[in-house]
Steps between C-alpha positions, in 0.01 A plus 500: 500500500364263237635724223850482649487120518370480143778735381768286670352180356477661154864615522615152606314341208653753259849423629441127455372550146796720410745249651332216308516690171868583553575136581321379187686752283834402656439127453382552143806711427734235636325224311514687172868592529675301229788276594810685391848364472717533804689820454869471442524739794340247739727221381800733534390594853469134595840414358661806660352407838638148458843633410498735798402216732780280371746787547380536860587136569153354476634183336657418835247650741167458316546223243134396495378850414767535230403167348133598510574834332703334224230240437231767481702708253543189285128429535413856400715471188334169409153644562589794273593260221163328544330843498363443851563861594304501824705212640821651365435831673407327826814285496724795415358702789531205739859445387579861584344466846688175566827661397439801725420267789820306434704820498341625821559163666865498396555853625326422830711189558819694422396779736427248775840339448670839522308577818602167649865570418487842664332356808765228523772764470337699779481190717871430450588862581294487820683184604834670438396808697374288790816288501727807499303676774518202736 
């Protein structure tokens, strides 16, 4: 019985040591990763997401998110010029997320409006049917 308990305790300690070593390696790897310029791909993705959101009507239905996305793209470009690549990457990614949120918001509002119109049409038809049947 004591051997089984010792084996379980030993296994738990080993798992903790392994997890600690992996965590240290991961943190060291992240800390030693050099700051690289924001890829042109990330900036293109951010700008494409913004363009798509504007095409979806986000200027009208999600103006705050569009403004935020535009400001973050501008901020990313300024950070790139100052060689603050970490900030530039972060802003570019946030701009993309803001633009996608704006697009989703615009599409959701449009869908809700279409649903409301269909429901109103159904209501009018029901009134007509009820009036004609009476």
